[in-house]
Amino acid sequence: VSRPLVAEIEALRQELAAKGVDRVVLAGMGGSSLAPEVITATAGVELTILDSTAPGQVLSALDGGLERTVLVVSSKSGSTVETDSQRRTFEAAFRDLGIDPVERIVVVTDPGSPLDASARAAGYRVFNADPEVGGRYSALTAFGLVPSGLAGANVTELLDEADATLLEVAVDSPCTPALIFAAAIAGTAPRREKMGLITDGTHIVGLPDWIEQLVAESTGKNGTGILPVVLLPVSPELDSKPADLQIVRLVDDAVHFRLREQHPGEILISGTLGAQLIVWEYATVIAGRILGINPFDQPDVESAKIATRGLLDARPEQTAPAFVESGVEVRVSDPRLASSGTIAGVLDALWAELAPDGYVSIQAYVDRIAIPQLAGLRELVAADSARPTTFGWGPRFLHSTGQYHKGGPAQGVFLQITERTDVDLEIPGRPFTFGQLIEAQAAGDASVLADGHGRPVVTLTLTDPSVEVLTLFEAAQ
């Protein structure tokens, strides 16, 4: 990374601060948002992440004080529908307040992308990243550094930490930590293709979410891969650990970690944030080579985008639910799943589709700021299904684990949770709203999973999300 970039970021931060701008909103998806989220959370500085098309979540980002806000629009391809929609919305909101968007929007993208061309033509401040670096490997490029630095994180220290680790992972030696780590997660016999990630005392905040998208999107293809599963230290998967689940515990000191405790068969890993980013990126690439796949492409991510565009263009009527229980609409990919007529019965039927090496994927296309407690459903489902369970906020996960679900082993069963609310928001210059967009993203992905890959999908639509989360919790128990 060019050190002059850091100086340029700091100069812009001071320039904005002099104008009273001290709130940073990041519009980005996948690798463009997850790395800055970890960097700023670990540094203890505020960064508002907007990686959703849920209308309520977009409105929440708009309501945080636009007079003191700068928006960072981060898109490697420059054509991501989510970030384009968010940029249009903020542009209009700034203009409504008499603020020139050129003074309040910063763009991070690849050189020559559609966004690069349009942003420069409009007069926006543009930072380019190295186009040879894939989005999920871009934590230490402009994609990770610009929003983090503008928010106040010490990115110089982060780069120093990474530099100190580069020699360790680059040296031609069997003791290289990235090589050892890659062998442990991808080269064992028999191989454990699911990886449980536990944060246990480390000072780094939120690293498993970044690891999840890095590893799943890099390795989940050609029918193989490594599925990261973000766990709590007391998750059900630890009570009776599945044979195909490798536990990786993120700790403060892997050498002297709680000497009185025993963690047989687990991998312990520690280090600074910069060191962790470097080692995980190198290890993921090596793991991909061990698995015989290309760790730098994502051939199945586009399928859900194509399905979404088709639904937005055609605007079909939503199919009638199989049944409704306590205000929750139930839709299934196979009528047999709904034969019980109860949500609890539908979930049992879905778990019955699990193979001995299967997993459950919960995908929540909702406003997570309004109902963050929904993430707690993961623990209940993991206990009820007795299999590793992932939880992803939609549409964010489409840019990360979405690749694994379609390109990895055909082992998953899928529980979608959507919402119907009175809250919606127009997208300037588009013939659809945010509410219609997120609905199409959920339906498009369900169609690809069910029709394109033959996987069982259950969609539960909350018509009153503030009340019906409890219904789901009770059904999962």
Coordinates of C-alpha atoms in Angstrom, one line a residue:
V1 CA 0.0 0.0 0.0
S2 CA 1.3 3.4 -0.9
R3 CA 2.0 5.4 2.3
P4 CA 1.1 8.7 0.5
L5 CA -2.5 7.4 0.4
V6 CA -2.5 7.5 4.2
A7 CA -1.4 11.1 4.1
E8 CA -4.1 12.0 1.6
I9 CA -6.8 10.4 3.8
E10 CA -5.6 12.3 6.8
A11 CA -5.6 15.6 4.9
L12 CA -9.2 15.0 3.8
R13 CA -10.2 14.1 7.3
Q14 CA -8.9 17.3 8.6
E15 CA -10.4 19.3 5.8
L16 CA -13.8 17.8 6.6
A17 CA -13.4 18.3 10.3
A18 CA -12.7 22.0 9.7
K19 CA -16.1 22.2 8.0
G20 CA -17.8 20.5 11.0
V21 CA -18.1 17.1 9.3
D22 CA -17.4 14.4 11.8
R23 CA -19.8 11.6 10.9
V24 CA -18.8 9.0 8.3
V25 CA -21.3 6.7 6.6
L26 CA -20.0 3.9 4.4
A27 CA -22.2 2.6 1.6
G28 CA -20.5 -0.7 0.6
M29 CA -21.1 -4.4 0.4
G30 CA -19.1 -7.5 1.2
G31 CA -15.4 -6.9 1.4
S32 CA -15.9 -3.2 0.9
S33 CA -17.8 -2.8 4.2
L34 CA -16.7 -5.7 6.4
A35 CA -13.0 -4.8 6.7
P36 CA -13.7 -1.1 7.6
E37 CA -16.3 -2.4 10.1
V38 CA -13.7 -4.5 11.9
I39 CA -11.0 -1.8 11.7
T40 CA -13.1 0.9 13.2
A41 CA -14.8 -1.2 15.8
T42 CA -11.4 -2.4 17.0
A43 CA -10.1 1.2 17.1
G44 CA -13.2 2.3 19.0
V45 CA -14.2 5.0 16.4
E46 CA -17.6 5.5 14.9
L47 CA -18.4 4.4 11.4
T48 CA -22.0 4.0 10.2
I49 CA -22.2 1.0 7.9
L50 CA -24.9 1.0 5.3
D51 CA -24.7 -2.5 3.7
S52 CA -28.5 -3.1 3.3
T53 CA -31.4 -2.2 1.1
A54 CA -33.9 -2.5 3.9
P55 CA -35.8 0.8 3.8
G56 CA -35.7 1.3 7.6
Q57 CA -31.9 0.8 7.7
V58 CA -31.4 3.3 4.9
L59 CA -33.6 5.9 6.6
S60 CA -31.6 5.3 9.9
A61 CA -28.4 6.2 8.1
L62 CA -30.0 9.3 6.6
D63 CA -31.4 10.4 10.0
G64 CA -28.0 10.5 11.8
G65 CA -27.3 14.2 11.0
L66 CA -26.7 14.9 7.4
E67 CA -25.3 18.4 8.2
R68 CA -22.2 16.8 9.7
T69 CA -22.0 13.6 7.4
V70 CA -19.7 12.5 4.7
L71 CA -20.7 9.5 2.6
V72 CA -18.1 7.1 1.3
V73 CA -19.4 5.1 -1.7
S74 CA -17.3 2.0 -2.0
S75 CA -17.7 -0.4 -4.9
K76 CA -15.0 -2.3 -6.7
S77 CA -17.0 -3.0 -9.8
G78 CA -18.6 0.4 -9.8
S79 CA -22.0 -1.2 -10.7
T80 CA -23.3 -2.7 -7.5
V81 CA -27.0 -2.0 -7.3
E82 CA -27.1 -1.5 -3.5
T83 CA -24.4 1.2 -3.4
D84 CA -25.7 2.9 -6.5
S85 CA -29.1 3.1 -4.9
Q86 CA -27.7 4.4 -1.6
R87 CA -25.6 7.0 -3.4
R88 CA -28.6 8.3 -5.4
T89 CA -30.6 8.6 -2.1
F90 CA -27.9 10.6 -0.3
E91 CA -27.3 12.9 -3.2
A92 CA -31.0 13.8 -3.2
A93 CA -31.0 14.2 0.6
F94 CA -27.9 16.5 0.6
R95 CA -29.5 18.6 -2.2
D96 CA -32.7 18.9 -0.2
L97 CA -30.7 20.5 2.6
G98 CA -28.9 22.8 0.3
I99 CA -25.6 20.9 0.6
D100 CA -23.6 20.2 -2.6
P101 CA -23.1 16.4 -2.8
V102 CA -19.7 17.0 -4.3
E103 CA -18.5 18.3 -1.0
R104 CA -19.9 15.4 1.0
I105 CA -19.5 12.2 -1.1
V106 CA -16.2 10.4 -1.5
V107 CA -15.8 7.5 -3.9
V108 CA -13.6 4.4 -3.7
T109 CA -13.6 2.2 -6.8
D110 CA -11.3 0.5 -9.3
P111 CA -9.8 2.7 -12.0
G112 CA -11.9 2.7 -15.2
S113 CA -15.0 1.3 -13.5
P114 CA -18.4 2.9 -14.5
L115 CA -18.5 4.6 -11.1
D116 CA -14.9 5.9 -11.5
A117 CA -15.9 7.6 -14.8
S118 CA -19.2 9.0 -13.6
A119 CA -17.9 10.2 -10.2
R120 CA -14.9 12.1 -11.8
A121 CA -17.3 13.6 -14.3
A122 CA -19.5 14.8 -11.5
G123 CA -16.5 16.3 -9.6
Y124 CA -16.5 13.9 -6.7
R125 CA -13.3 13.0 -4.7
V126 CA -12.2 9.6 -6.0
F127 CA -9.7 7.1 -4.5
N128 CA -8.7 4.2 -6.7
A129 CA -7.5 0.9 -5.4
D130 CA -5.3 -1.7 -7.2
P131 CA -7.6 -3.5 -9.7
E132 CA -5.6 -6.7 -9.3
V133 CA -6.6 -7.1 -5.7
G134 CA -10.0 -8.8 -5.2
G135 CA -12.6 -7.2 -3.1
R136 CA -12.4 -9.6 -0.2
Y137 CA -8.6 -9.2 -0.1
S138 CA -8.8 -5.4 -0.1
A139 CA -8.8 -4.7 3.6
L140 CA -5.4 -3.0 3.4
T141 CA -6.1 -1.1 0.2
A142 CA -8.1 2.1 -0.3
F143 CA -11.3 0.1 0.3
G144 CA -10.4 -0.6 3.9
L145 CA -8.3 2.4 4.6
V146 CA -10.3 5.4 3.3
P147 CA -13.5 5.0 5.3
S148 CA -11.5 3.8 8.4
G149 CA -9.1 6.6 8.2
L150 CA -11.8 9.2 7.7
A151 CA -13.6 7.8 10.7
G152 CA -10.5 8.4 12.8
A153 CA -8.8 4.9 13.0
N154 CA -5.0 4.9 13.1
V155 CA -4.4 3.2 9.7
T156 CA -0.7 3.9 9.9
E157 CA -0.5 1.6 12.9
L158 CA -2.6 -1.0 11.1
L159 CA -0.2 -0.9 8.1
D160 CA 2.8 -1.2 10.4
E161 CA 1.3 -4.3 12.0
A162 CA 0.8 -5.8 8.5
D163 CA 4.3 -4.9 7.4
A164 CA 5.8 -6.6 10.4
T165 CA 4.0 -9.9 9.4
L166 CA 4.6 -9.9 5.7
L167 CA 8.1 -11.3 6.0
E168 CA 6.8 -14.2 8.2
V169 CA 4.2 -15.3 5.6
A170 CA 6.5 -14.7 2.6
V171 CA 9.5 -16.6 3.7
D172 CA 10.1 -20.0 2.0
S173 CA 9.8 -22.2 5.0
P174 CA 7.5 -24.9 6.3
C175 CA 7.2 -22.9 9.5
T176 CA 5.4 -20.1 7.7
P177 CA 2.2 -19.4 9.8
A178 CA -0.1 -19.0 6.8
L179 CA 1.1 -22.3 5.4
I180 CA 0.6 -24.2 8.7
F181 CA -2.8 -22.6 9.1
A182 CA -3.9 -23.4 5.6
A183 CA -2.9 -27.0 6.0
A184 CA -4.8 -27.2 9.2
I185 CA -8.1 -25.9 7.7
A186 CA -7.9 -27.5 4.2
G187 CA -5.3 -30.3 4.2
T188 CA -6.3 -32.7 6.9
A189 CA -7.5 -36.2 6.3
P190 CA -10.4 -36.6 6.7
R191 CA -11.0 -33.0 6.0
R192 CA -13.3 -30.9 8.2
E193 CA -15.1 -28.7 5.6
K194 CA -16.8 -26.5 8.2
M195 CA -14.9 -24.0 10.4
G196 CA -16.4 -22.7 13.6
L197 CA -15.0 -19.2 14.5
I198 CA -15.0 -18.2 18.2
T199 CA -13.9 -14.9 19.7
D200 CA -12.5 -15.6 23.1
G201 CA -10.7 -12.8 24.7
T202 CA -9.1 -11.1 21.7
H203 CA -9.1 -7.3 21.5
I204 CA -10.2 -7.4 17.9
V205 CA -13.9 -6.7 17.4
G206 CA -16.0 -8.5 14.8
L207 CA -13.2 -10.3 13.0
P208 CA -15.2 -13.6 12.4
D209 CA -17.7 -11.7 10.1
W210 CA -14.8 -10.5 7.9
I211 CA -13.2 -14.0 7.9
E212 CA -16.6 -15.5 6.9
Q213 CA -16.8 -13.6 3.7
L214 CA -13.1 -14.0 2.9
V215 CA -13.0 -17.8 3.3
A216 CA -16.5 -18.7 2.0
E217 CA -16.4 -16.6 -1.1
S218 CA -12.8 -17.6 -1.9
T219 CA -13.2 -21.4 -1.4
G220 CA -16.8 -22.2 -2.0
K221 CA -16.9 -23.4 -5.7
N222 CA -16.6 -26.5 -7.9
G223 CA -18.6 -28.4 -5.2
T224 CA -16.0 -27.9 -2.5
G225 CA -14.9 -25.3 0.0
I226 CA -14.7 -24.3 3.6
L227 CA -17.8 -23.0 5.3
P228 CA -17.1 -20.6 8.2
V229 CA -19.7 -20.7 11.0
V230 CA -19.6 -17.8 13.5
L231 CA -20.1 -19.1 17.0
L232 CA -20.4 -17.9 20.6
P233 CA -18.2 -19.5 23.2
V234 CA -21.3 -21.3 24.4
S235 CA -22.8 -22.3 21.1
P236 CA -24.7 -25.6 20.7
E237 CA -22.1 -26.8 18.2
L238 CA -19.5 -27.0 21.0
D239 CA -21.7 -29.3 23.2
S240 CA -21.6 -32.1 20.8
K241 CA -19.1 -31.1 18.2
P242 CA -19.8 -32.4 14.7
A243 CA -17.0 -34.5 13.2
D244 CA -16.9 -32.2 10.1
L245 CA -16.5 -29.0 12.2
Q246 CA -13.0 -27.5 12.9
I247 CA -13.0 -25.0 15.7
V248 CA -10.8 -21.9 15.4
R249 CA -10.5 -19.8 18.5
L250 CA -9.4 -16.2 18.3
V251 CA -7.6 -15.4 21.5
D252 CA -5.3 -12.8 23.0
D253 CA -2.3 -15.1 23.3
A254 CA -2.4 -18.4 21.5
V255 CA 0.8 -19.6 23.2
H256 CA -0.3 -19.1 26.8
F257 CA -4.1 -19.1 26.4
R258 CA -5.7 -20.1 29.7
L259 CA -3.3 -22.8 30.7
R260 CA -5.9 -24.5 33.0
E261 CA -8.3 -25.0 30.1
Q262 CA -8.1 -27.7 27.5
H263 CA -9.1 -27.2 23.9
P264 CA -8.3 -30.5 22.2
G265 CA -8.4 -30.5 18.5
E266 CA -8.9 -26.7 18.2
I267 CA -6.8 -24.1 16.4
L268 CA -5.8 -21.1 18.5
I269 CA -4.8 -18.0 16.7
S270 CA -3.7 -14.6 18.1
G271 CA -2.1 -11.4 16.8
T272 CA -2.6 -7.8 16.0
L273 CA -5.3 -6.8 13.6
G274 CA -2.9 -6.1 10.8
A275 CA -1.2 -9.4 11.4
Q276 CA -4.5 -11.3 11.4
L277 CA -5.6 -9.7 8.1
I278 CA -2.4 -10.7 6.4
V279 CA -2.2 -14.3 7.7
W280 CA -5.9 -15.0 7.0
E281 CA -5.6 -13.7 3.4
Y282 CA -2.4 -15.7 2.7
A283 CA -3.8 -18.8 4.4
T284 CA -7.1 -18.6 2.4
V285 CA -5.2 -18.4 -0.9
I286 CA -3.1 -21.4 0.1
A287 CA -6.2 -23.3 1.2
G288 CA -7.8 -22.7 -2.1
R289 CA -4.8 -24.1 -3.9
I290 CA -4.9 -27.2 -1.6
L291 CA -8.5 -27.6 -2.5
G292 CA -7.7 -27.3 -6.2
I293 CA -9.9 -24.2 -6.8
N294 CA -9.2 -20.6 -7.9
P295 CA -9.4 -18.5 -4.7
F296 CA -9.7 -15.3 -6.6
D297 CA -12.9 -15.7 -8.5
Q298 CA -16.6 -15.9 -7.5
P299 CA -18.5 -17.5 -10.4
D300 CA -21.8 -18.0 -8.6
V301 CA -22.3 -14.6 -7.1
E302 CA -23.7 -13.1 -10.2
S303 CA -26.6 -15.6 -10.4
A304 CA -28.6 -14.0 -7.6
K305 CA -28.0 -10.5 -9.2
I306 CA -29.4 -11.7 -12.5
A307 CA -32.4 -13.2 -10.9
T308 CA -33.0 -10.0 -8.9
R309 CA -32.8 -7.9 -12.1
G310 CA -35.3 -10.1 -13.8
L311 CA -37.8 -9.8 -10.9
L312 CA -37.4 -6.0 -10.8
D313 CA -38.0 -5.8 -14.5
A314 CA -41.0 -8.2 -14.6
R315 CA -42.5 -7.2 -11.2
P316 CA -44.5 -10.5 -10.8
E317 CA -47.1 -10.7 -8.0
Q318 CA -45.8 -12.5 -4.9
T319 CA -47.0 -16.0 -4.6
A320 CA -49.6 -16.8 -2.0
P321 CA -48.3 -18.3 1.2
A322 CA -48.8 -22.0 1.9
F323 CA -50.3 -20.8 5.2
V324 CA -50.2 -18.0 7.8
E325 CA -49.5 -18.6 11.5
S326 CA -49.6 -15.7 14.0
G327 CA -49.1 -13.2 11.3
V328 CA -46.1 -15.0 9.8
E329 CA -46.6 -15.9 6.1
V330 CA -45.0 -19.3 5.2
R331 CA -43.7 -20.1 1.7
V332 CA -41.8 -23.2 0.8
S333 CA -39.9 -24.5 -2.2
D334 CA -41.6 -27.9 -1.9
P335 CA -45.2 -28.3 -0.8
R336 CA -44.2 -31.3 1.4
L337 CA -42.4 -29.0 3.7
A338 CA -45.6 -27.2 4.7
S339 CA -47.8 -30.3 5.2
S340 CA -47.9 -29.9 9.0
G341 CA -49.5 -26.5 8.7
T342 CA -47.4 -25.1 11.6
I343 CA -44.1 -23.1 11.6
A344 CA -42.6 -25.6 14.0
G345 CA -43.6 -28.4 11.8
V346 CA -42.1 -26.7 8.7
L347 CA -38.8 -26.2 10.5
D348 CA -38.8 -29.9 11.5
A349 CA -39.4 -30.8 7.9
L350 CA -36.6 -28.6 6.8
W351 CA -34.2 -30.1 9.3
A352 CA -35.2 -33.6 8.0
E353 CA -33.8 -32.6 4.6
L354 CA -30.3 -32.3 6.2
A355 CA -27.7 -34.9 5.3
P356 CA -25.3 -36.1 8.0
D357 CA -22.8 -33.5 6.6
G358 CA -25.4 -30.8 6.0
Y359 CA -25.8 -27.3 7.4
V360 CA -28.5 -24.7 8.0
S361 CA -28.3 -21.2 6.6
I362 CA -30.5 -18.5 8.1
Q363 CA -30.8 -15.4 5.8
A364 CA -32.5 -12.4 7.3
Y365 CA -33.6 -9.8 4.8
V366 CA -34.8 -7.3 7.4
D367 CA -33.9 -4.0 9.1
R368 CA -31.3 -5.3 11.5
I369 CA -31.2 -2.0 13.4
A370 CA -34.9 -2.4 14.3
I371 CA -34.7 -6.1 15.2
P372 CA -31.1 -7.0 16.0
Q373 CA -32.3 -9.7 18.4
L374 CA -33.2 -11.8 15.4
A375 CA -29.6 -12.9 15.2
G376 CA -30.3 -14.9 18.4
L377 CA -32.3 -17.3 16.3
R378 CA -29.1 -18.9 15.1
E379 CA -28.4 -20.5 18.5
L380 CA -31.9 -22.0 18.7
V381 CA -31.8 -23.4 15.2
A382 CA -28.3 -24.9 15.8
A383 CA -29.7 -26.7 18.9
D384 CA -32.9 -27.8 17.2
S385 CA -31.4 -29.0 13.9
A386 CA -28.2 -30.4 15.6
R387 CA -26.1 -29.2 12.7
P388 CA -23.8 -26.2 12.1
T389 CA -25.9 -23.1 11.4
T390 CA -24.9 -19.9 9.8
F391 CA -26.7 -16.5 10.1
G392 CA -26.4 -13.8 7.4
W393 CA -28.1 -10.4 7.1
G394 CA -29.5 -10.0 3.6
P395 CA -28.5 -8.7 1.1
R396 CA -25.0 -8.4 2.7
F397 CA -24.3 -12.1 2.7
L398 CA -25.0 -12.4 -1.0
H399 CA -21.6 -10.7 -1.5
S400 CA -19.8 -13.2 0.7
T401 CA -21.3 -16.6 1.8
G402 CA -23.7 -16.5 -1.1
Q403 CA -21.0 -17.9 -3.3
Y404 CA -20.5 -20.9 -1.0
H405 CA -24.2 -21.6 -0.8
K406 CA -24.4 -22.0 -4.6
G407 CA -20.9 -23.1 -5.6
G408 CA -19.8 -25.2 -2.6
P409 CA -21.0 -28.7 -1.6
A410 CA -24.8 -29.1 -2.0
Q411 CA -25.4 -29.6 1.7
G412 CA -27.3 -26.6 2.8
V413 CA -31.0 -26.1 3.7
F414 CA -32.1 -22.5 3.8
L415 CA -34.4 -20.5 6.1
Q416 CA -35.2 -17.0 4.7
I417 CA -36.7 -14.4 6.9
T418 CA -38.3 -11.4 5.3
E419 CA -40.4 -8.5 6.5
R420 CA -43.4 -6.5 5.3
T421 CA -43.6 -3.0 6.8
D422 CA -45.2 0.3 6.0
V423 CA -41.8 1.8 5.8
D424 CA -40.5 2.3 2.2
L425 CA -38.2 4.7 0.4
E426 CA -38.0 5.8 -3.2
I427 CA -34.7 5.5 -5.1
P428 CA -34.2 8.6 -7.2
G429 CA -34.0 7.9 -10.9
R430 CA -35.1 4.2 -10.4
P431 CA -38.5 2.7 -11.2
F432 CA -38.4 0.7 -7.9
T433 CA -38.2 1.4 -4.2
F434 CA -35.8 0.0 -1.6
G435 CA -38.6 -2.2 -0.3
Q436 CA -39.2 -3.6 -3.8
L437 CA -35.4 -4.1 -4.2
I438 CA -34.8 -6.1 -1.1
E439 CA -37.9 -8.2 -1.7
A440 CA -36.6 -9.0 -5.2
Q441 CA -33.2 -9.8 -3.8
A442 CA -34.7 -12.3 -1.4
A443 CA -37.0 -13.9 -4.0
G444 CA -34.2 -14.0 -6.6
D445 CA -31.8 -15.8 -4.3
A446 CA -34.5 -18.3 -3.2
S447 CA -35.2 -19.0 -6.8
V448 CA -31.6 -19.7 -7.6
L449 CA -31.1 -21.9 -4.6
A450 CA -34.3 -23.9 -5.1
D451 CA -34.7 -24.0 -8.9
G452 CA -31.1 -23.7 -10.0
H453 CA -29.5 -25.9 -7.3
G454 CA -32.3 -28.1 -6.0
R455 CA -32.0 -27.0 -2.4
P456 CA -34.9 -26.8 0.1
V457 CA -35.9 -23.2 0.9
V458 CA -38.4 -22.0 3.5
T459 CA -39.3 -18.3 3.5
L460 CA -41.0 -16.8 6.6
T461 CA -42.4 -13.3 6.1
L462 CA -43.0 -11.2 9.2
T463 CA -46.0 -8.9 8.7
D464 CA -45.4 -7.2 12.1
P465 CA -41.6 -7.7 12.8
S466 CA -41.7 -6.1 16.2
V467 CA -44.1 -8.8 17.5
E468 CA -43.4 -11.9 15.4
V469 CA -39.8 -12.5 16.2
L470 CA -41.0 -14.2 19.4
T471 CA -43.1 -16.5 17.2
L472 CA -40.0 -17.7 15.4
F473 CA -38.1 -18.2 18.6
E474 CA -40.8 -20.3 20.0
A475 CA -41.1 -22.4 16.8
A476 CA -37.3 -23.0 16.7
Q477 CA -37.5 -24.3 20.3

